[in-house]
mmCIF file of C-alpha atoms in Angstrom:
data_model
loop_
_atom_site.group_PDB
_atom_site.id
_atom_site.type_symbol
_atom_site.label_atom_id
_atom_site.label_comp_id
_atom_site.label_asym_id
_atom_site.label_seq_id
_atom_site.Cartn_x
_atom_site.Cartn_y
_atom_site.Cartn_z
ATOM 1 C CA MET F 1 -22.851 71.500 77.310
ATOM 2 C CA SER F 2 -20.276 70.119 74.926
ATOM 3 C CA LYS F 3 -19.979 71.134 71.263
ATOM 4 C CA GLN F 4 -21.037 67.549 70.370
ATOM 5 C CA SER F 5 -24.243 67.740 72.463
ATOM 6 C CA LYS F 6 -25.136 71.170 70.959
ATOM 7 C CA LEU F 7 -24.670 69.729 67.459
ATOM 8 C CA ILE F 8 -26.962 66.794 68.284
ATOM 9 C CA ASN F 9 -29.684 69.138 69.604
ATOM 10 C CA VAL F 10 -29.516 71.291 66.473
ATOM 11 C CA LEU F 11 -29.822 68.237 64.267
ATOM 12 C CA LEU F 12 -32.793 66.926 66.256
ATOM 13 C CA GLY F 13 -34.477 70.304 66.035
ATOM 14 C CA LEU F 14 -34.026 70.426 62.237
ATOM 15 C CA THR F 15 -35.408 66.886 61.908
ATOM 16 C CA LEU F 16 -38.547 67.749 63.964
ATOM 17 C CA THR F 17 -39.098 70.918 61.930
ATOM 18 C CA MET F 18 -38.910 69.060 58.632
ATOM 19 C CA ALA F 19 -41.348 66.433 59.888
ATOM 20 C CA ILE F 20 -43.859 69.072 60.885
ATOM 21 C CA MET F 21 -43.505 70.747 57.510
ATOM 22 C CA LEU F 22 -44.086 67.463 55.701
ATOM 23 C CA LEU F 23 -47.191 66.547 57.673
ATOM 24 C CA GLY F 24 -48.562 70.035 58.023
ATOM 25 C CA GLY F 25 -49.166 72.920 55.685
ATOM 26 C CA CYS F 26 -46.399 72.403 53.185
ATOM 27 C CA GLY F 27 -48.413 70.261 50.756
ATOM 28 C CA GLY F 28 -48.651 67.187 53.038
ATOM 29 C CA THR F 29 -51.335 64.556 52.290
ATOM 30 C CA ALA F 30 -51.762 62.981 55.693
ATOM 31 C CA THR F 31 -55.410 62.764 56.824
ATOM 32 C CA LYS F 32 -57.073 61.471 59.927
ATOM 33 C CA GLU F 33 -58.667 57.996 59.640
ATOM 34 C CA GLY F 34 -62.221 58.218 58.443
ATOM 35 C CA GLN F 35 -62.024 61.989 57.662
ATOM 36 C CA ASN F 36 -65.075 62.898 55.515
ATOM 37 C CA ALA F 37 -63.569 64.981 52.743
ATOM 38 C CA ALA F 38 -62.795 64.782 49.014
ATOM 39 C CA GLN F 39 -59.560 62.894 49.825
ATOM 40 C CA ALA F 40 -59.029 61.434 46.362
ATOM 41 C CA PRO F 41 -56.371 63.014 44.124
ATOM 42 C CA ALA F 42 -57.598 66.130 42.283
ATOM 43 C CA ASP F 43 -58.092 64.217 39.021
ATOM 44 C CA LYS F 44 -59.693 61.058 40.559
ATOM 45 C CA ILE F 45 -63.032 60.031 41.975
ATOM 46 C CA LYS F 46 -62.563 56.921 44.123
ATOM 47 C CA ILE F 47 -65.474 54.442 44.143
ATOM 48 C CA GLY F 48 -65.423 51.304 46.286
ATOM 49 C CA VAL F 49 -66.801 47.901 45.139
ATOM 50 C CA ILE F 50 -67.295 44.854 47.368
ATOM 51 C CA GLY F 51 -68.526 41.472 46.280
ATOM 52 C CA ALA F 52 -67.938 37.742 46.123
ATOM 53 C CA PHE F 53 -65.285 37.393 43.381
ATOM 54 C CA SER F 54 -64.442 33.838 44.474
ATOM 55 C CA GLY F 55 -66.441 30.932 45.830
ATOM 56 C CA PRO F 56 -70.010 29.849 44.987
ATOM 57 C CA SER F 57 -71.387 33.395 44.745
ATOM 58 C CA ALA F 58 -68.742 34.536 42.308
ATOM 59 C CA GLU F 59 -71.196 34.037 39.457
ATOM 60 C CA MET F 60 -72.988 37.074 40.854
ATOM 61 C CA GLY F 61 -70.008 39.067 42.098
ATOM 62 C CA ILE F 62 -67.736 38.840 39.052
ATOM 63 C CA PRO F 63 -70.386 39.904 36.510
ATOM 64 C CA MET F 64 -71.453 42.712 38.883
ATOM 65 C CA ARG F 65 -67.877 43.976 39.087
ATOM 66 C CA THR F 66 -67.404 43.641 35.304
ATOM 67 C CA GLY F 67 -70.582 45.669 34.699
ATOM 68 C CA ILE F 68 -69.374 48.396 37.090
ATOM 69 C CA GLU F 69 -65.938 48.496 35.449
ATOM 70 C CA MET F 70 -67.496 48.643 31.947
ATOM 71 C CA ALA F 71 -69.564 51.670 32.972
ATOM 72 C CA ALA F 72 -66.562 53.398 34.627
ATOM 73 C CA ASP F 73 -64.443 52.771 31.533
ATOM 74 C CA GLU F 74 -67.148 54.319 29.314
ATOM 75 C CA ILE F 75 -67.457 57.281 31.637
ATOM 76 C CA ASN F 76 -63.678 57.858 31.687
ATOM 77 C CA THR F 77 -63.356 57.504 27.916
ATOM 78 C CA ALA F 78 -66.088 60.183 27.555
ATOM 79 C CA GLY F 79 -64.068 62.581 29.696
ATOM 80 C CA GLY F 80 -64.908 61.478 33.221
ATOM 81 C CA ILE F 81 -67.206 63.271 35.630
ATOM 82 C CA ASN F 82 -66.762 67.027 35.895
ATOM 83 C CA GLY F 83 -63.341 66.505 34.296
ATOM 84 C CA LYS F 84 -62.274 63.828 36.756
ATOM 85 C CA GLN F 85 -61.585 60.143 36.096
ATOM 86 C CA VAL F 86 -63.373 57.377 38.026
ATOM 87 C CA GLN F 87 -61.100 55.001 39.951
ATOM 88 C CA VAL F 88 -62.778 51.714 40.953
ATOM 89 C CA ILE F 89 -61.262 49.961 44.014
ATOM 90 C CA ALA F 90 -62.695 46.450 44.345
ATOM 91 C CA TYR F 91 -62.338 43.903 47.158
ATOM 92 C CA ASP F 92 -63.412 40.248 47.334
ATOM 93 C CA ASP F 93 -65.474 39.419 50.417
ATOM 94 C CA GLU F 94 -65.904 35.727 49.478
ATOM 95 C CA ALA F 95 -69.614 36.119 50.520
ATOM 96 C CA ASP F 96 -68.411 36.387 54.099
ATOM 97 C CA SER F 97 -70.105 39.149 56.177
ATOM 98 C CA SER F 98 -67.124 39.633 58.505
ATOM 99 C CA LYS F 99 -64.696 40.024 55.628
ATOM 100 C CA ASN F 100 -67.174 42.372 53.954
ATOM 101 C CA ALA F 101 -67.292 44.644 56.988
ATOM 102 C CA THR F 102 -63.484 44.720 57.144
ATOM 103 C CA MET F 103 -63.332 45.647 53.419
ATOM 104 C CA ALA F 104 -65.931 48.398 53.912
ATOM 105 C CA HIS F 105 -63.894 49.906 56.725
ATOM 106 C CA ARG F 106 -60.743 49.725 54.536
ATOM 107 C CA LEU F 107 -62.459 51.461 51.651
ATOM 108 C CA ILE F 108 -63.760 54.251 53.897
ATOM 109 C CA GLU F 109 -60.806 54.803 56.242
ATOM 110 C CA SER F 110 -57.770 53.895 54.100
ATOM 111 C CA ASP F 111 -58.828 54.215 50.484
ATOM 112 C CA ASN F 112 -61.049 57.256 51.165
ATOM 113 C CA VAL F 113 -63.746 56.403 48.666
ATOM 114 C CA LEU F 114 -66.667 58.774 48.086
ATOM 115 C CA ALA F 115 -69.218 55.952 47.816
ATOM 116 C CA ILE F 116 -69.502 52.148 47.842
ATOM 117 C CA LEU F 117 -71.323 49.830 45.463
ATOM 118 C CA ALA F 118 -72.081 46.546 47.315
ATOM 119 C CA ALA F 119 -73.020 43.726 47.430
ATOM 120 C CA PRO F 120 -74.485 40.712 45.588
ATOM 121 C CA ASN F 121 -75.395 38.661 48.663
ATOM 122 C CA SER F 122 -77.989 39.923 51.123
ATOM 123 C CA GLY F 123 -75.905 39.003 54.205
ATOM 124 C CA THR F 124 -72.893 40.889 52.956
ATOM 125 C CA ALA F 125 -74.932 43.795 51.700
ATOM 126 C CA ILE F 126 -76.316 44.104 55.243
ATOM 127 C CA ALA F 127 -72.755 44.133 56.548
ATOM 128 C CA THR F 128 -71.759 46.961 54.189
ATOM 129 C CA ALA F 129 -74.900 48.888 55.017
ATOM 130 C CA THR F 130 -74.186 48.684 58.763
ATOM 131 C CA VAL F 131 -70.733 50.175 58.219
ATOM 132 C CA CYS F 132 -71.920 52.847 55.747
ATOM 133 C CA ARG F 133 -74.775 53.988 58.027
ATOM 134 C CA ALA F 134 -72.357 54.307 60.983
ATOM 135 C CA SER F 135 -69.732 56.060 58.851
ATOM 136 C CA SER F 136 -72.052 58.377 56.902
ATOM 137 C CA VAL F 137 -70.923 56.986 53.538
ATOM 138 C CA PRO F 138 -73.364 56.540 50.599
ATOM 139 C CA GLN F 139 -73.914 52.959 49.431
ATOM 140 C CA ILE F 140 -75.755 51.772 46.372
ATOM 141 C CA VAL F 141 -76.899 48.121 46.419
ATOM 142 C CA PRO F 142 -76.850 46.688 42.907
ATOM 143 C CA ILE F 143 -78.132 43.145 43.480
ATOM 144 C CA ALA F 144 -79.055 42.061 47.028
ATOM 145 C CA GLN F 145 -82.825 41.947 47.352
ATOM 146 C CA SER F 146 -83.738 41.188 50.935
ATOM 147 C CA PRO F 147 -85.731 43.994 52.540
ATOM 148 C CA GLU F 148 -83.511 43.729 55.618
ATOM 149 C CA VAL F 149 -80.649 45.319 53.665
ATOM 150 C CA LEU F 150 -82.386 48.650 53.981
ATOM 151 C CA GLU F 151 -83.445 48.134 57.586
ATOM 152 C CA PRO F 152 -83.296 50.188 59.667
ATOM 153 C CA ALA F 153 -84.159 52.910 57.184
ATOM 154 C CA SER F 154 -81.201 55.152 56.412
ATOM 155 C CA SER F 155 -80.627 58.090 54.111
ATOM 156 C CA TRP F 156 -77.168 56.660 53.307
ATOM 157 C CA VAL F 157 -78.142 53.258 51.742
ATOM 158 C CA PHE F 158 -79.969 52.984 48.342
ATOM 159 C CA ARG F 159 -80.978 50.015 46.174
ATOM 160 C CA ILE F 160 -81.541 49.932 42.367
ATOM 161 C CA THR F 161 -82.840 46.306 42.024
ATOM 162 C CA PRO F 162 -86.375 45.271 42.877
ATOM 163 C CA ASN F 163 -86.574 43.788 46.381
ATOM 164 C CA ASN F 164 -87.978 40.371 47.325
ATOM 165 C CA TYR F 165 -91.450 41.819 47.917
ATOM 166 C CA MET F 166 -91.630 43.020 44.310
ATOM 167 C CA ASP F 167 -90.355 39.793 42.737
ATOM 168 C CA ILE F 168 -92.646 37.653 44.897
ATOM 169 C CA ALA F 169 -95.647 39.803 43.928
ATOM 170 C CA ARG F 170 -94.743 39.193 40.257
ATOM 171 C CA LEU F 171 -94.528 35.441 40.769
ATOM 172 C CA ILE F 172 -97.778 35.218 42.740
ATOM 173 C CA ASP F 173 -99.603 37.151 40.024
ATOM 174 C CA TYR F 174 -98.352 34.543 37.563
ATOM 175 C CA VAL F 175 -99.443 31.655 39.827
ATOM 176 C CA LYS F 176 -102.954 33.144 40.044
ATOM 177 C CA GLN F 177 -103.078 33.635 36.265
ATOM 178 C CA LYS F 178 -102.324 29.952 35.781
ATOM 179 C CA GLY F 179 -105.089 28.966 38.235
ATOM 180 C CA TRP F 180 -102.706 27.104 40.577
ATOM 181 C CA LYS F 181 -103.694 26.873 44.214
ATOM 182 C CA ASN F 182 -101.273 24.671 46.095
ATOM 183 C CA VAL F 183 -97.668 25.990 46.441
ATOM 184 C CA ALA F 184 -94.529 24.243 47.722
ATOM 185 C CA ILE F 185 -91.687 26.432 49.038
ATOM 186 C CA LEU F 186 -88.007 25.489 48.780
ATOM 187 C CA HIS F 187 -85.463 27.937 50.243
ATOM 188 C CA ASP F 188 -81.878 28.017 51.396
ATOM 189 C CA THR F 189 -80.956 29.096 54.910
ATOM 190 C CA SER F 190 -78.892 32.182 53.939
ATOM 191 C CA ALA F 191 -80.164 35.688 54.737
ATOM 192 C CA PHE F 192 -81.528 35.823 51.207
ATOM 193 C CA GLY F 193 -83.345 32.502 51.438
ATOM 194 C CA GLN F 194 -84.772 33.198 54.889
ATOM 195 C CA SER F 195 -86.039 36.605 53.767
ATOM 196 C CA GLY F 196 -87.792 34.962 50.784
ATOM 197 C CA GLU F 197 -89.284 32.258 53.003
ATOM 198 C CA LYS F 198 -90.698 34.835 55.429
ATOM 199 C CA ILE F 199 -92.376 36.871 52.672
ATOM 200 C CA LEU F 200 -93.661 33.812 50.846
ATOM 201 C CA LEU F 201 -95.265 32.346 53.985
ATOM 202 C CA LYS F 202 -97.351 35.536 54.318
ATOM 203 C CA ALA F 203 -97.877 36.489 50.629
ATOM 204 C CA ILE F 204 -99.126 33.075 49.493
ATOM 205 C CA PRO F 205 -102.078 32.846 51.986
ATOM 206 C CA ASP F 206 -102.815 36.523 51.537
ATOM 207 C CA ALA F 207 -103.355 35.765 47.840
ATOM 208 C CA GLY F 208 -105.853 33.017 48.680
ATOM 209 C CA LEU F 209 -103.374 30.218 47.889
ATOM 210 C CA ASN F 210 -102.126 27.356 50.039
ATOM 211 C CA VAL F 211 -98.612 26.529 51.288
ATOM 212 C CA VAL F 212 -98.578 22.707 51.213
ATOM 213 C CA VAL F 213 -94.956 22.187 52.270
ATOM 214 C CA ASN F 214 -91.981 24.386 53.220
ATOM 215 C CA GLU F 215 -88.528 22.793 52.734
ATOM 216 C CA GLY F 216 -85.190 24.393 53.657
ATOM 217 C CA HIS F 217 -81.653 23.459 52.761
ATOM 218 C CA GLN F 218 -78.095 24.563 53.406
ATOM 219 C CA VAL F 219 -76.215 26.478 50.724
ATOM 220 C CA GLY F 220 -73.995 24.203 48.605
ATOM 221 C CA MET F 221 -75.806 20.898 49.065
ATOM 222 C CA THR F 222 -74.910 18.202 46.561
ATOM 223 C CA ASP F 223 -78.101 16.166 47.035
ATOM 224 C CA MET F 224 -81.651 17.300 47.812
ATOM 225 C CA THR F 225 -83.492 14.021 47.228
ATOM 226 C CA ALA F 226 -85.102 14.308 50.697
ATOM 227 C CA GLN F 227 -86.511 17.735 49.856
ATOM 228 C CA ALA F 228 -87.662 16.507 46.434
ATOM 229 C CA LEU F 229 -89.476 13.502 47.963
ATOM 230 C CA ALA F 230 -91.184 15.660 50.580
ATOM 231 C CA ILE F 231 -92.393 18.061 47.883
ATOM 232 C CA LYS F 232 -93.599 15.157 45.698
ATOM 233 C CA GLN F 233 -95.565 13.745 48.609
ATOM 234 C CA SER F 234 -97.305 17.111 49.167
ATOM 235 C CA ASN F 235 -98.441 17.131 45.490
ATOM 236 C CA PRO F 236 -98.246 20.864 44.781
ATOM 237 C CA ASP F 237 -99.374 22.635 41.661
ATOM 238 C CA VAL F 238 -96.102 24.612 41.614
ATOM 239 C CA VAL F 239 -92.807 25.000 43.498
ATOM 240 C CA ILE F 240 -91.421 28.460 44.366
ATOM 241 C CA GLU F 241 -87.661 28.359 45.089
ATOM 242 C CA TRP F 242 -85.655 30.996 46.957
ATOM 243 C CA ASN F 243 -82.035 29.869 46.539
ATOM 244 C CA LEU F 244 -79.036 30.178 44.227
ATOM 245 C CA GLY F 245 -77.980 28.641 40.893
ATOM 246 C CA ALA F 246 -76.019 25.503 41.757
ATOM 247 C CA ASP F 247 -78.480 24.475 44.490
ATOM 248 C CA GLY F 248 -81.376 24.983 42.138
ATOM 249 C CA ALA F 249 -79.773 22.758 39.536
ATOM 250 C CA VAL F 250 -79.166 20.014 42.098
ATOM 251 C CA PHE F 251 -82.845 20.173 43.143
ATOM 252 C CA ALA F 252 -84.130 20.093 39.570
ATOM 253 C CA ASN F 253 -82.016 17.065 38.764
ATOM 254 C CA ASN F 254 -83.176 15.341 41.964
ATOM 255 C CA LEU F 255 -86.806 15.910 40.892
ATOM 256 C CA LYS F 256 -85.967 14.368 37.540
ATOM 257 C CA ASN F 257 -84.241 11.410 39.153
ATOM 258 C CA ILE F 258 -87.326 10.537 41.215
ATOM 259 C CA GLY F 259 -89.530 10.880 38.138
ATOM 260 C CA TYR F 260 -91.492 13.868 39.369
ATOM 261 C CA LYS F 261 -92.430 16.778 37.118
ATOM 262 C CA VAL F 262 -93.781 20.017 38.559
ATOM 263 C CA PRO F 263 -93.623 23.697 37.389
ATOM 264 C CA LEU F 264 -90.642 25.566 38.916
ATOM 265 C CA LEU F 265 -90.760 29.251 39.732
ATOM 266 C CA SER F 266 -87.879 30.987 41.464
ATOM 267 C CA SER F 267 -86.093 34.090 42.631
ATOM 268 C CA ARG F 268 -83.599 35.667 40.292
ATOM 269 C CA GLY F 269 -81.001 33.800 42.387
ATOM 270 C CA LEU F 270 -81.273 30.987 39.832
ATOM 271 C CA MET F 271 -80.084 33.231 37.003
ATOM 272 C CA PHE F 272 -76.559 31.920 37.282
ATOM 273 C CA ASP F 273 -74.941 30.424 34.221
ATOM 274 C CA VAL F 274 -74.355 27.373 36.422
ATOM 275 C CA TYR F 275 -78.114 26.772 36.770
ATOM 276 C CA THR F 276 -78.683 26.119 33.060
ATOM 277 C CA ARG F 277 -75.279 24.530 32.601
ATOM 278 C CA LEU F 278 -75.642 21.917 35.372
ATOM 279 C CA GLY F 279 -79.413 21.658 35.256
ATOM 280 C CA GLY F 280 -79.655 20.691 31.575
ATOM 281 C CA ASP F 281 -83.101 19.660 30.428
ATOM 282 C CA ALA F 282 -84.272 19.329 34.095
ATOM 283 C CA VAL F 283 -84.438 23.136 34.368
ATOM 284 C CA GLU F 284 -86.266 23.773 31.064
ATOM 285 C CA GLY F 285 -89.353 25.902 31.680
ATOM 286 C CA THR F 286 -88.164 27.435 34.971
ATOM 287 C CA ILE F 287 -89.648 30.894 35.398
ATOM 288 C CA ALA F 288 -88.149 33.742 37.387
ATOM 289 C CA PRO F 289 -88.346 37.527 37.617
ATOM 290 C CA GLY F 290 -85.097 38.911 36.212
ATOM 291 C CA SER F 291 -83.562 42.216 35.211
ATOM 292 C CA ILE F 292 -83.217 41.946 31.415
ATOM 293 C CA ASP F 293 -85.952 42.644 28.877
ATOM 294 C CA TYR F 294 -84.410 41.039 25.822
ATOM 295 C CA THR F 295 -86.623 43.099 23.494
ATOM 296 C CA LYS F 296 -85.324 46.407 24.870
ATOM 297 C CA LYS F 297 -82.750 48.155 22.656
ATOM 298 C CA GLU F 298 -80.651 49.416 25.584
ATOM 299 C CA ALA F 299 -80.465 45.877 26.926
ATOM 300 C CA GLN F 300 -79.579 44.487 23.534
ATOM 301 C CA ASP F 301 -76.765 47.027 23.189
ATOM 302 C CA PHE F 302 -75.424 46.144 26.642
ATOM 303 C CA ILE F 303 -75.557 42.395 25.982
ATOM 304 C CA GLN F 304 -73.553 42.947 22.811
ATOM 305 C CA LYS F 305 -70.892 44.966 24.658
ATOM 306 C CA TYR F 306 -70.714 42.594 27.569
ATOM 307 C CA THR F 307 -70.477 39.523 25.355
ATOM 308 C CA SER F 308 -67.756 41.149 23.311
ATOM 309 C CA LYS F 309 -65.790 41.865 26.473
ATOM 310 C CA THR F 310 -66.253 38.547 28.301
ATOM 311 C CA GLY F 311 -67.012 36.080 25.506
ATOM 312 C CA SER F 312 -70.239 34.949 27.230
ATOM 313 C CA ALA F 313 -73.619 36.324 28.225
ATOM 314 C CA GLY F 314 -73.837 33.989 31.224
ATOM 315 C CA SER F 315 -75.176 35.550 34.445
ATOM 316 C CA ILE F 316 -75.710 38.756 32.517
ATOM 317 C CA ASP F 317 -78.512 40.045 34.768
ATOM 318 C CA PHE F 318 -75.996 40.693 37.514
ATOM 319 C CA ALA F 319 -73.646 42.477 35.145
ATOM 320 C CA ALA F 320 -76.450 44.765 33.943
ATOM 321 C CA LEU F 321 -77.358 45.636 37.509
ATOM 322 C CA GLY F 322 -73.689 46.492 38.238
ATOM 323 C CA TYR F 323 -73.601 48.634 35.096
ATOM 324 C CA ASP F 324 -76.746 50.526 36.068
ATOM 325 C CA SER F 325 -75.512 51.125 39.616
ATOM 326 C CA MET F 326 -72.316 52.795 38.379
ATOM 327 C CA TYR F 327 -74.291 55.038 35.998
ATOM 328 C CA VAL F 328 -76.751 55.980 38.739
ATOM 329 C CA LEU F 329 -73.843 56.985 40.925
ATOM 330 C CA ALA F 330 -72.258 58.876 38.013
ATOM 331 C CA GLU F 331 -75.473 60.789 37.481
ATOM 332 C CA ALA F 332 -75.437 61.823 41.137
ATOM 333 C CA LEU F 333 -71.755 62.853 40.923
ATOM 334 C CA LYS F 334 -72.466 65.007 37.938
ATOM 335 C CA GLN F 335 -75.070 66.888 39.955
ATOM 336 C CA SER F 336 -72.668 67.359 42.869
ATOM 337 C CA GLU F 337 -70.313 70.278 43.306
ATOM 338 C CA GLN F 338 -66.852 70.117 41.700
ATOM 339 C CA ASN F 339 -65.151 68.625 44.790
ATOM 340 C CA PRO F 340 -67.996 66.823 46.557
ATOM 341 C CA ASP F 341 -67.800 65.230 50.000
ATOM 342 C CA ARG F 342 -69.812 62.172 50.924
ATOM 343 C CA GLN F 343 -72.850 64.131 52.104
ATOM 344 C CA HIS F 344 -73.008 66.050 48.801
ATOM 345 C CA VAL F 345 -73.017 62.664 47.000
ATOM 346 C CA ARG F 346 -75.707 61.288 49.260
ATOM 347 C CA ASP F 347 -77.871 64.377 48.668
ATOM 348 C CA ALA F 348 -77.397 64.045 44.932
ATOM 349 C CA ILE F 349 -78.417 60.385 44.906
ATOM 350 C CA GLN F 350 -81.607 61.368 46.750
ATOM 351 C CA GLY F 351 -82.353 63.835 44.002
ATOM 352 C CA ILE F 352 -82.254 61.286 41.125
ATOM 353 C CA LYS F 353 -85.597 61.056 39.405
ATOM 354 C CA GLY F 354 -86.624 59.152 36.256
ATOM 355 C CA PHE F 355 -83.194 57.590 35.538
ATOM 356 C CA LYS F 356 -83.537 55.240 32.569
ATOM 357 C CA PRO F 357 -81.664 51.990 33.288
ATOM 358 C CA VAL F 358 -80.454 49.228 30.956
ATOM 359 C CA THR F 359 -82.462 46.837 33.173
ATOM 360 C CA GLY F 360 -86.244 46.516 33.429
ATOM 361 C CA TYR F 361 -88.951 46.980 30.858
ATOM 362 C CA SER F 362 -88.888 49.866 28.382
ATOM 363 C CA ASP F 363 -90.760 52.180 30.820
ATOM 364 C CA ALA F 364 -88.670 51.222 33.848
ATOM 365 C CA GLU F 365 -87.103 54.072 35.837
ATOM 366 C CA ILE F 366 -85.054 54.523 38.970
ATOM 367 C CA THR F 367 -86.155 57.295 41.326
ATOM 368 C CA PHE F 368 -84.960 58.188 44.855
ATOM 369 C CA ALA F 369 -86.009 60.792 47.430
ATOM 370 C CA PRO F 370 -84.989 61.629 51.024
ATOM 371 C CA ASP F 371 -87.688 59.152 52.217
ATOM 372 C CA LYS F 372 -87.344 56.690 49.327
ATOM 373 C CA GLN F 373 -84.280 54.483 49.197
ATOM 374 C CA GLU F 374 -85.822 51.806 46.917
ATOM 375 C CA GLY F 375 -85.165 53.083 43.424
ATOM 376 C CA ALA F 376 -87.011 50.312 41.503
ATOM 377 C CA ASP F 377 -90.600 49.201 41.184
ATOM 378 C CA MET F 378 -92.490 46.416 39.437
ATOM 379 C CA LYS F 379 -91.478 47.709 35.996
ATOM 380 C CA ASN F 380 -87.877 46.784 36.823
ATOM 381 C CA SER F 381 -88.911 43.112 37.401
ATOM 382 C CA VAL F 382 -89.006 41.101 34.122
ATOM 383 C CA LEU F 383 -90.467 37.602 33.955
ATOM 384 C CA GLN F 384 -88.100 35.230 32.153
ATOM 385 C CA VAL F 385 -88.135 31.512 31.283
ATOM 386 C CA VAL F 386 -85.458 28.903 30.438
ATOM 387 C CA LYS F 387 -85.828 27.834 26.812
ATOM 388 C CA ASN F 388 -83.239 25.643 25.099
ATOM 389 C CA GLY F 389 -80.808 26.284 27.953
ATOM 390 C CA LYS F 390 -81.099 30.065 27.983
ATOM 391 C CA TRP F 391 -83.055 32.647 29.888
ATOM 392 C CA VAL F 392 -85.394 34.568 27.542
ATOM 393 C CA ASN F 393 -88.484 36.752 27.996
ATOM 394 C CA LEU F 394 -91.630 34.887 29.022
ATOM 395 C CA ASP F 395 -94.099 35.324 26.184
#
């Protein structure tokens, strides 16, 4: 072998040795994809957030993210969790389930988050839950209400907001109090709308009431005169809607345009700022189960902080739910060991009992258990009404 060849072999050997040292035991940071460990830097706790931060659902997603970030900033200012700062990593899924699943994999496998807070829309929350169950990563659902989000049951996916069953029970109680008998249903064809339709079609007859018409519509419709006319022809005592803000405003204005007045009840999906902004006087008197009790001091304090930060209290229900979700997770992290892995965090969430949220009535609590992934109950569902263009407590 020539001297030149020997020199090349020596250099190659040194290069290989240095590479092994860098990737191995000499302080290297390389990890296998999806490794379940406390992969965040020693002074950071990484938390993933996924939601619609653009498009029609952004009026849910952006306030949710803002509420989460507000809570994280407060936690960090107070010294963090067990001496560590919270790092929020947020991705926009544009209310697209495929994009959501991609973002969930990225958060778990590349960003190495300990837990994920997601998502506003039921379809995308289901996508996140599918990934989190398969990857054994804890997820807290701040907003999405469809029961299907927690199906099949999993010890990795938790929800802090009342589900559709709870809100529909609240609305039907109100319908019965008013003595109304004949109910019209209007719903969109999203996962959220179809879930509401399914529950309403059973809950209304079970309560001794009548479904006189059931109208569906695509998300984002600019005219629902056909649905308005069909509902007028059925002559209901009340309409229960299961859709989102802009669509609800279109429908209310279509009712006004055909000269038909009927009480409107809805899901909390109408609690977008766009609903009151576009609906104008056509949406006055709309009633829905929301998250904010405006007489509750904790809620008043949050509203003041949020308004100071954003300049508006629009769509604040979704911000408050995001805020609560971060504090619920923080409470679990405080109870975990100093360097928790994902299973420790999951176990700690299951152990939360009697957490006092900003949302809900004054006696509302959030409680989980190994066999209880729904943290809320009826006390977390607050009836609200539109008065003078704003959502307020129903007297």
